[in-house]
């Protein structure tokens, strides 16, 4: 009878699992098929994914041949990586490096000791806001989906606890075999696990959750039926439970007295096995890699530097250090972006790695505006943290980071080469590459420093589709600009910034990006809708959604103050600083009743400027970049202008070799700082000359 019941339960369980699995699978196929049908209806968009780069949701290696910018000055490591990627055709391989080795090879700079963490660890402030109430309501609505998504994590934790108890038992006969197997496969598994994208999407999580739920229900049902069919067995089980509970204390004492500690031998060939507890994002299979993770996995050195601005914001300045280099480059991201954008295309397609291979000391700036809200005031209210404009980015954030770079480079070069001097107080040359809003921020920084007669430390600026003029924008941005100008301060009181508010919805966004990749027609439909929304911009919007800085732990946001400032720029038709709304406030900030028009001060710029525009860019059109060029040309600035057939995000998020080759060619125009002899040698030469003349 029991065998018959077991067979019936097993068959029913498998039938139910198959039915649920196929139902969910068919639903996903239906969504993908409908997306394909809609794509075929949209004229010219059925092949939206053909030729679109950046779809990979992790750094990969591209290129059928060696890129032009790497023909000279490329490191042997990257040449090996490129040849390996072409010969083996395994573009998903990652090469990780040990942090300990990096610390030995590249000692920390004297100005940044202890700065080896990849992410700034700041408490997330929980100031109550009406958005929190909306988030709570949405969380209650989606509670069933949350339970299904969290079930795999809970089961994983239970299995992990059970496995740890089993492995810690000294009498376990499988313990020795387990450790030997793990020691034999540790290195291989490390490479394989890092090289495979194990992130699951929402559909895959639902598959797993349904299977675990059915298994748990039928296991409970199976035990209940056995107890009903064999009461004697059930009675013995209950008696054993009660007897073990009464003798529990005595058993524990005996176990403690009789416990034996197995000897452990530490050595190079047999190190002590250690395990890292899985974190939440690992258990839920979301991609939460940081810029450090990407850089170190690809074999490059890394350093994190925490910078505090004049108004208390704590920024993360990241670095690919080349400490003895006399030429450095600073890369600045744009809106809804971070330093990850400069390394997201892997070894061959990223500006940061390209500059490092050309001998540059690379610094990656991160502007204020993260969900983690890094600030010296750990209890700063959300509304107060998020109220900043482009002014603060250009006059607070960038100066703090560039002065930190100057401090670090000066100290390092004096330490590495103490017997050498340069012809001025700056023993290195610093160039800057900026994209989108970052370009406007760098222009504001340069012009304001020149107005204040302070050194800007820069030798060259390369600006990729820079903001600053927005007369010609797409319809949706035009409506938003004219709506935000009169209502900006009021909206900022209720919605201080644009970002995904809770960890659950950020996790959901991360997993949806995986689903868009698994179902190409659905991803293509989203890509098409976003492309139409942004005026036909051909950027790879879906690929950008998969970048790891949009994760459940943190993400870059956009302040309403920045939006209001950009709306003022469009309203006035000039590249102006923020208008505070009254003459007294403007007088206090600028010394004049109206905000400063930065375009009028372009004649002060004393360094070469390279402007690069995209003909398919609908966010910042080529005509708007030309406005910068004409003003600079009229002001006798050493400026160049170049156009490419790409969209707004293609300058940083896609592996476009021609853009990268041009940017590197402009960067290499800057000669490194010349080395000069010490003052002692100069005095000796002067003495010899004086004796000869006498």
XYZ file of C-alpha atoms in Angstrom, residues 8-599:
592
model
C 0.965 7.951 -6.985
C 2.495 10.924 -5.145
C 5.649 10.849 -7.265
C 3.691 10.737 -10.525
C 1.364 13.534 -9.378
C 4.306 15.661 -8.278
C 6.117 15.287 -11.588
C 2.924 15.959 -13.533
C 2.298 19.134 -11.555
C 5.915 20.291 -11.925
C 5.832 19.638 -15.659
C 2.509 21.424 -16.051
C 3.661 24.498 -14.101
C 7.029 24.552 -15.835
C 5.533 24.315 -19.309
C 2.831 26.868 -18.474
C 5.421 29.408 -17.369
C 7.649 28.565 -20.305
C 4.802 28.945 -22.787
C 3.853 32.275 -21.217
C 7.408 33.505 -21.697
C 7.423 32.229 -25.281
C 4.097 33.967 -25.908
C 5.488 37.271 -24.622
C 8.577 36.845 -26.767
C 6.457 35.936 -29.805
C 4.159 38.908 -29.377
C 7.248 41.104 -29.062
C 8.585 39.667 -32.322
C 5.234 40.361 -33.998
C 5.238 43.959 -32.787
C 8.819 44.346 -33.979
C 7.834 43.151 -37.448
C 4.996 45.698 -37.539
C 7.318 48.565 -36.638
C 8.889 49.539 -39.950
C 12.630 49.125 -40.095
C 12.895 47.844 -36.546
C 12.516 44.094 -36.950
C 16.306 43.698 -37.073
C 16.929 46.021 -34.140
C 19.529 43.734 -32.567
C 21.639 43.271 -35.684
C 24.954 45.042 -35.300
C 24.090 46.479 -31.893
C 27.082 46.192 -29.594
C 27.073 46.235 -25.828
C 24.386 43.542 -25.446
C 26.732 41.476 -23.346
C 25.950 42.034 -19.676
C 29.557 41.543 -18.587
C 33.001 42.614 -19.866
C 34.024 40.691 -22.975
C 36.725 40.872 -25.585
C 35.903 42.075 -29.067
C 37.508 42.746 -32.385
C 38.471 40.581 -35.365
C 41.892 42.200 -35.411
C 44.230 44.106 -33.159
C 42.837 47.637 -32.569
C 44.790 50.510 -34.042
C 45.243 52.279 -30.740
C 46.952 49.185 -29.293
C 49.519 48.711 -32.065
C 52.104 50.688 -30.107
C 52.597 50.721 -26.375
C 50.295 47.787 -25.552
C 51.276 45.596 -22.624
C 52.220 41.965 -23.250
C 49.420 40.883 -20.912
C 46.729 42.503 -23.049
C 48.291 41.176 -26.237
C 48.058 37.688 -24.753
C 44.441 38.298 -23.726
C 43.488 39.520 -27.193
C 45.175 36.618 -29.007
C 43.588 34.137 -26.630
C 40.128 35.590 -27.209
C 40.533 35.336 -30.983
C 42.057 31.840 -31.048
C 39.735 30.152 -28.567
C 36.635 32.204 -29.415
C 35.648 32.294 -25.753
C 34.753 35.888 -25.228
C 33.279 35.218 -21.821
C 36.544 34.300 -20.067
C 37.622 36.465 -17.147
C 41.048 36.551 -15.563
C 40.962 37.399 -11.887
C 43.834 38.634 -9.809
C 44.560 38.248 -6.141
C 44.292 41.378 -4.054
C 47.289 40.313 -1.981
C 49.496 40.185 -5.035
C 48.294 43.602 -6.081
C 49.122 45.008 -2.697
C 52.643 43.637 -2.903
C 53.276 44.848 -6.413
C 51.625 48.244 -6.093
C 52.032 49.753 -2.627
C 49.414 52.205 -1.499
C 50.153 55.830 -2.064
C 51.126 57.929 0.968
C 47.989 60.010 0.596
C 45.570 57.112 0.511
C 46.615 54.440 3.011
C 43.946 51.892 3.739
C 41.898 52.748 0.691
C 41.500 49.322 -0.837
C 37.767 48.803 -0.625
C 35.806 48.756 -3.841
C 32.753 50.575 -2.613
C 32.336 53.390 -0.137
C 30.636 51.919 2.905
C 28.088 54.437 4.087
C 24.890 53.857 5.988
C 21.738 54.309 3.985
C 19.677 56.961 5.657
C 16.018 56.191 6.136
C 14.410 59.623 6.355
C 10.647 59.199 5.977
C 9.224 60.485 2.735
C 6.017 60.036 0.772
C 7.925 57.886 -1.725
C 8.517 55.428 1.119
C 4.749 55.127 1.585
C 4.292 54.426 -2.120
C 7.079 51.863 -1.970
C 5.382 50.120 0.962
C 2.078 49.947 -0.937
C 3.778 48.504 -4.029
C 5.659 46.022 -1.852
C 2.383 44.769 -0.360
C 0.870 44.404 -3.833
C 3.869 42.401 -5.036
C 4.185 40.345 -1.844
C 3.361 36.989 -3.542
C 6.004 37.593 -6.194
C 8.503 38.527 -3.497
C 7.809 35.303 -1.632
C 8.404 33.254 -4.763
C 11.645 35.106 -5.492
C 12.917 34.740 -1.931
C 12.137 31.024 -1.581
C 15.270 29.885 -3.482
C 17.397 32.047 -1.214
C 15.835 30.599 1.966
C 16.236 27.024 0.746
C 19.824 27.794 -0.213
C 20.538 29.111 3.288
C 18.975 26.029 4.914
C 21.007 23.704 2.727
C 24.138 25.728 3.475
C 23.518 25.484 7.250
C 22.836 21.749 6.976
C 25.942 21.261 4.865
C 28.111 23.204 7.324
C 26.839 21.088 10.217
C 27.535 17.906 8.290
C 31.018 18.974 7.254
C 31.884 20.075 10.828
C 31.104 16.601 12.254
C 34.462 14.966 13.130
C 33.015 11.523 12.641
C 31.734 12.213 9.174
C 33.377 9.650 6.845
C 32.955 11.943 3.822
C 34.737 14.925 5.390
C 38.234 13.989 4.310
C 37.152 13.161 0.786
C 35.237 16.423 0.550
C 38.254 18.519 1.559
C 40.546 16.689 -0.818
C 38.088 17.142 -3.662
C 37.751 20.851 -2.863
C 41.517 21.364 -2.658
C 41.897 19.653 -6.012
C 39.297 21.826 -7.773
C 39.547 25.159 -5.962
C 41.616 27.020 -8.561
C 39.727 25.654 -11.541
C 36.330 26.368 -10.027
C 37.446 29.906 -9.182
C 38.167 30.654 -12.833
C 35.073 28.887 -14.147
C 32.691 30.511 -11.661
C 33.993 33.992 -12.450
C 33.869 33.431 -16.185
C 30.235 32.293 -16.421
C 27.365 34.725 -16.027
C 25.216 32.898 -13.488
C 22.721 35.688 -13.075
C 19.121 34.501 -13.297
C 16.214 36.472 -14.633
C 12.692 36.700 -13.247
C 11.440 33.781 -15.373
C 14.262 31.511 -14.208
C 13.644 32.482 -10.587
C 9.963 31.649 -10.961
C 10.907 28.245 -12.417
C 13.093 27.506 -9.424
C 10.616 28.855 -6.874
C 7.737 26.788 -8.264
C 9.835 23.622 -8.243
C 11.001 24.157 -4.654
C 7.436 24.964 -3.537
C 6.016 21.805 -5.104
C 8.820 19.686 -3.634
C 8.152 21.070 -0.144
C 4.374 20.516 -0.379
C 4.665 16.940 -1.608
C 7.357 16.104 0.926
C 5.006 17.220 3.706
C 2.141 15.308 2.114
C 4.330 12.214 1.765
C 5.254 12.237 5.464
C 1.623 12.800 6.509
C 0.389 9.840 4.458
C 3.107 7.600 5.917
C 2.070 8.546 9.442
C -1.575 7.725 8.650
C -0.770 4.390 7.006
C 1.695 3.259 9.712
C 0.646 4.584 13.161
C 3.284 2.462 14.927
C 6.109 4.180 13.021
C 4.636 7.574 13.847
C 4.419 6.637 17.540
C 8.087 5.555 17.568
C 9.118 8.842 15.956
C 7.250 10.926 18.546
C 8.660 8.837 21.408
C 12.168 9.301 20.097
C 11.640 13.043 19.837
C 10.446 13.353 23.445
C 13.209 11.113 24.785
C 15.935 13.006 22.892
C 14.611 16.315 24.229
C 14.929 15.133 27.849
C 18.443 13.780 27.330
C 19.648 16.725 25.281
C 21.674 18.419 28.021
C 23.486 15.229 28.962
C 24.333 14.461 25.344
C 25.735 17.933 24.891
C 28.002 17.565 27.937
C 29.283 14.190 26.723
C 29.914 15.581 23.272
C 31.945 18.449 24.715
C 34.042 16.140 26.883
C 34.649 13.606 24.123
C 35.221 16.146 21.376
C 38.480 15.763 19.501
C 40.162 18.485 17.544
C 41.597 17.202 14.261
C 45.137 18.434 13.560
C 45.544 20.978 10.807
C 48.780 21.421 8.915
C 49.425 24.837 7.450
C 51.706 25.073 4.496
C 52.119 26.330 0.975
C 50.971 23.081 -0.605
C 48.094 22.408 1.776
C 46.616 25.704 2.959
C 43.785 25.773 5.427
C 40.507 25.681 3.503
C 38.415 28.762 3.946
C 34.951 29.589 2.663
C 33.351 32.961 2.151
C 29.775 33.249 3.293
C 27.533 34.029 0.346
C 26.087 37.508 0.402
C 22.529 38.357 -0.494
C 23.181 39.393 -4.075
C 25.227 36.218 -4.705
C 22.443 34.013 -3.367
C 19.830 35.803 -5.441
C 22.018 35.656 -8.564
C 22.111 39.367 -9.287
C 25.054 41.166 -10.824
C 26.397 43.528 -8.154
C 29.972 43.810 -9.373
C 31.735 47.079 -8.762
C 34.334 48.892 -10.793
C 36.975 47.207 -8.638
C 35.595 43.754 -9.437
C 35.759 44.372 -13.183
C 39.262 45.880 -13.070
C 40.829 43.207 -10.865
C 39.129 40.317 -12.697
C 40.833 41.492 -15.874
C 44.243 41.519 -14.192
C 44.776 45.249 -13.659
C 45.853 46.954 -10.421
C 43.271 48.905 -8.476
C 43.085 51.545 -5.785
C 40.129 53.280 -4.123
C 40.487 56.791 -2.705
C 37.825 58.511 -0.606
C 37.535 62.238 -1.211
C 35.549 64.667 0.946
C 34.215 67.811 -0.722
C 34.014 71.260 0.836
C 30.289 70.751 1.596
C 30.712 67.336 3.221
C 29.958 64.867 0.417
C 32.160 61.767 0.370
C 33.132 60.691 -3.140
C 34.869 57.585 -4.440
C 37.848 58.301 -6.691
C 38.989 55.036 -8.284
C 42.333 54.417 -9.870
C 44.238 52.034 -12.126
C 47.621 53.031 -10.727
C 50.820 53.504 -12.670
C 52.696 55.317 -9.946
C 55.858 56.250 -11.799
C 53.991 57.705 -14.797
C 54.404 61.405 -15.497
C 51.177 61.512 -17.490
C 47.766 60.895 -15.950
C 44.194 60.957 -17.220
C 40.981 61.722 -15.351
C 37.721 60.211 -16.695
C 34.383 61.748 -15.745
C 31.017 60.065 -16.317
C 27.644 61.632 -17.136
C 23.998 61.305 -16.027
C 22.819 57.991 -14.507
C 26.352 56.680 -14.859
C 29.406 55.881 -12.770
C 33.016 54.828 -13.223
C 31.756 51.395 -14.337
C 30.907 52.912 -17.731
C 34.616 53.461 -18.503
C 35.513 49.762 -17.953
C 32.302 47.988 -19.022
C 33.598 46.990 -22.482
C 36.459 44.868 -21.200
C 40.145 45.021 -22.054
C 39.959 45.912 -25.736
C 36.993 48.282 -25.806
C 37.253 50.475 -22.690
C 38.842 53.910 -22.494
C 40.279 53.319 -19.020
C 42.209 50.198 -20.042
C 43.277 51.783 -23.319
C 44.780 54.764 -21.497
C 46.535 52.520 -18.988
C 48.071 50.477 -21.810
C 49.433 53.688 -23.291
C 51.334 54.393 -20.085
C 48.852 56.638 -18.275
C 48.017 56.694 -14.601
C 44.209 56.401 -14.795
C 41.783 58.050 -12.357
C 38.013 57.396 -12.507
C 35.817 60.029 -10.894
C 32.410 59.422 -9.316
C 30.162 62.430 -8.789
C 27.765 62.780 -5.871
C 24.335 61.233 -6.297
C 24.279 57.595 -5.168
C 21.440 55.864 -3.343
C 23.899 55.063 -0.507
C 24.205 58.837 0.148
C 27.829 59.186 1.209
C 28.178 62.215 3.490
C 30.056 63.222 6.628
C 26.658 63.698 8.257
C 25.469 60.105 8.494
C 21.950 61.246 9.375
C 21.559 63.758 6.567
C 17.933 63.882 5.343
C 17.258 62.603 1.873
C 15.854 65.920 0.683
C 18.924 67.810 1.892
C 21.376 65.311 0.381
C 19.773 65.337 -3.057
C 19.442 69.106 -3.405
C 22.396 70.050 -5.578
C 22.812 71.445 -9.091
C 25.454 71.293 -11.803
C 27.180 74.121 -9.904
C 28.097 71.793 -7.041
C 29.360 69.138 -9.429
C 31.658 71.576 -11.226
C 32.783 73.729 -8.303
C 32.841 71.205 -5.437
C 33.189 67.606 -6.676
C 35.664 67.952 -9.539
C 38.001 70.392 -7.708
C 38.158 68.065 -4.691
C 39.058 65.042 -6.841
C 41.594 66.836 -9.047
C 43.333 68.377 -6.031
C 43.490 64.891 -4.513
C 45.046 63.586 -7.725
C 47.592 66.414 -7.599
C 48.451 65.619 -3.995
C 48.877 61.897 -4.679
C 50.903 62.259 -7.886
C 53.215 64.898 -6.428
C 53.970 62.820 -3.320
C 54.466 59.608 -5.295
C 56.810 61.109 -7.880
C 58.870 62.764 -5.165
C 59.075 59.434 -3.352
C 59.899 57.369 -6.444
C 62.296 59.879 -8.036
C 63.633 62.074 -5.206
C 66.718 63.236 -7.157
C 64.746 64.740 -10.017
C 62.793 67.949 -10.377
C 60.492 69.436 -12.948
C 60.363 72.943 -14.305
C 57.312 73.812 -12.187
C 55.379 72.612 -9.142
C 53.414 70.010 -11.158
C 55.723 67.105 -12.090
C 53.124 65.405 -14.292
C 50.614 66.204 -17.056
C 46.920 65.603 -16.387
C 44.413 65.180 -19.213
C 40.671 64.682 -18.833
C 38.049 62.744 -20.809
C 34.386 63.437 -20.042
C 31.026 62.362 -21.424
C 27.636 64.101 -21.558
C 26.968 65.997 -18.319
C 30.546 65.253 -17.300
C 31.693 67.400 -20.231
C 29.669 70.385 -19.010
C 30.978 69.826 -15.499
C 34.598 69.823 -16.697
C 34.049 73.016 -18.722
C 32.456 74.688 -15.701
C 35.374 73.588 -13.522
C 37.985 74.887 -15.960
C 36.320 78.252 -16.573
C 35.507 78.958 -12.905
C 39.053 78.114 -11.825
C 40.406 80.494 -14.444
C 37.988 83.235 -13.327
C 39.159 82.726 -9.737
C 42.792 82.661 -10.954
C 43.391 79.237 -9.440
C 45.324 76.412 -11.165
C 43.116 73.852 -12.881
C 45.980 71.293 -13.261
C 44.760 70.193 -16.709
C 46.756 69.906 -19.931
C 44.003 68.801 -22.337
C 40.233 68.228 -22.372
C 38.497 65.627 -24.554
C 34.707 66.008 -24.368
C 32.382 63.319 -25.738
C 28.993 64.801 -26.639
C 29.226 67.422 -23.872
C 26.147 69.039 -22.339
C 25.835 72.815 -21.941
C 23.531 73.820 -24.802
C 20.092 72.267 -25.190
C 18.207 74.446 -27.645
C 17.471 71.453 -29.886
C 16.141 68.526 -27.865
C 13.658 65.746 -28.479
C 9.982 66.308 -27.744
C 9.850 64.473 -24.429
C 12.842 66.400 -23.054
C 11.440 69.699 -24.323
C 8.152 69.087 -22.499
C 10.050 68.051 -19.364
C 12.241 71.167 -19.480
C 9.369 73.625 -19.750
C 7.458 71.722 -17.079
C 10.389 71.632 -14.647
C 11.449 75.300 -14.894
C 8.460 76.791 -13.024
C 7.755 73.737 -10.844
C 11.294 72.458 -10.169
C 11.696 73.588 -6.529
C 8.189 72.400 -5.700
C 8.757 68.992 -7.295
C 12.104 68.648 -5.508
C 10.268 68.959 -2.191
C 8.210 65.831 -2.990
C 10.595 63.929 -5.324
C 14.184 64.976 -4.506
C 15.764 62.671 -7.096
C 15.061 60.065 -9.749
C 16.183 56.563 -8.798
C 14.714 53.148 -7.963
C 13.817 53.545 -4.276
C 13.966 50.053 -2.691
C 16.329 47.081 -2.795
C 13.571 44.782 -4.053
C 12.733 46.901 -7.091
C 16.416 47.407 -7.874
C 16.846 43.623 -7.746
C 13.809 43.235 -10.009
C 15.286 45.732 -12.469
C 18.574 43.812 -12.470
C 16.803 40.535 -13.189
C 14.594 42.018 -15.904
C 17.762 43.084 -17.715
C 18.744 39.399 -17.715
C 15.329 38.453 -19.150
C 15.699 41.045 -21.915
C 18.931 39.294 -22.837
C 17.431 35.770 -22.686
C 14.442 36.701 -24.863
C 15.845 38.708 -27.803
C 12.488 39.719 -29.271
C 11.341 41.145 -25.940
C 14.672 42.918 -25.540
C 14.428 44.196 -29.085
C 10.952 45.575 -28.423
C 12.159 47.401 -25.308
C 15.120 48.713 -27.294
C 12.800 49.974 -30.030
C 10.384 51.649 -27.621
C 13.238 53.409 -25.818
C 14.795 54.427 -29.112
C 11.506 55.984 -30.268
C 11.044 57.615 -26.850
C 14.423 59.315 -27.137
C 13.819 60.615 -30.623
C 15.348 57.729 -32.569
C 18.704 57.693 -30.745
C 20.470 54.498 -31.825
C 22.220 53.849 -28.498
C 22.052 50.358 -27.013
C 19.601 51.189 -24.238
C 18.864 47.595 -23.234
C 22.557 46.772 -22.980
C 23.104 49.745 -20.681
C 20.301 48.531 -18.401
C 22.369 45.410 -17.734
C 25.385 47.272 -16.362
C 26.195 46.157 -12.809
C 26.022 49.617 -11.218
C 22.226 49.305 -11.458
C 21.997 46.688 -8.689
C 20.046 46.059 -5.508
C 22.762 47.503 -3.260
C 23.284 50.863 -4.923
C 22.737 52.833 -8.107
C 23.394 56.357 -9.460
C 20.467 58.754 -9.241
C 19.602 62.110 -10.792
C 18.908 65.108 -8.575
C 15.920 67.316 -9.336
C 18.274 70.235 -8.815
C 20.407 69.086 -11.755
C 17.271 68.654 -13.887
C 16.097 72.149 -12.925
C 19.510 73.601 -13.805
C 19.517 71.925 -17.241
C 15.976 73.206 -17.813
C 17.199 76.744 -17.064
C 20.002 76.274 -19.607
C 17.461 75.350 -22.271
C 15.117 78.165 -21.214
C 17.837 80.838 -21.425
C 19.580 79.364 -24.480
C 22.986 79.868 -22.831
C 25.478 77.784 -20.880
C 24.816 79.529 -17.573
C 25.334 78.650 -13.957
C 22.341 78.033 -11.714
C 19.869 80.897 -11.309
C 18.723 81.027 -7.672
C 15.628 83.016 -8.604
C 16.394 86.389 -7.059
C 19.051 89.042 -7.475
C 20.275 88.948 -3.868
C 20.986 85.209 -3.925
C 22.725 85.487 -7.287
C 24.733 88.466 -6.014
C 25.883 86.437 -3.028
C 26.891 83.487 -5.195
C 28.351 85.207 -8.261
C 28.830 88.874 -7.385
C 26.233 89.856 -9.989
C 22.419 89.847 -10.074
C 22.403 87.336 -12.939
C 24.208 83.972 -13.099
C 27.530 83.699 -14.928
C 27.357 82.891 -18.636
C 30.247 80.454 -18.991
C 30.311 80.818 -22.781
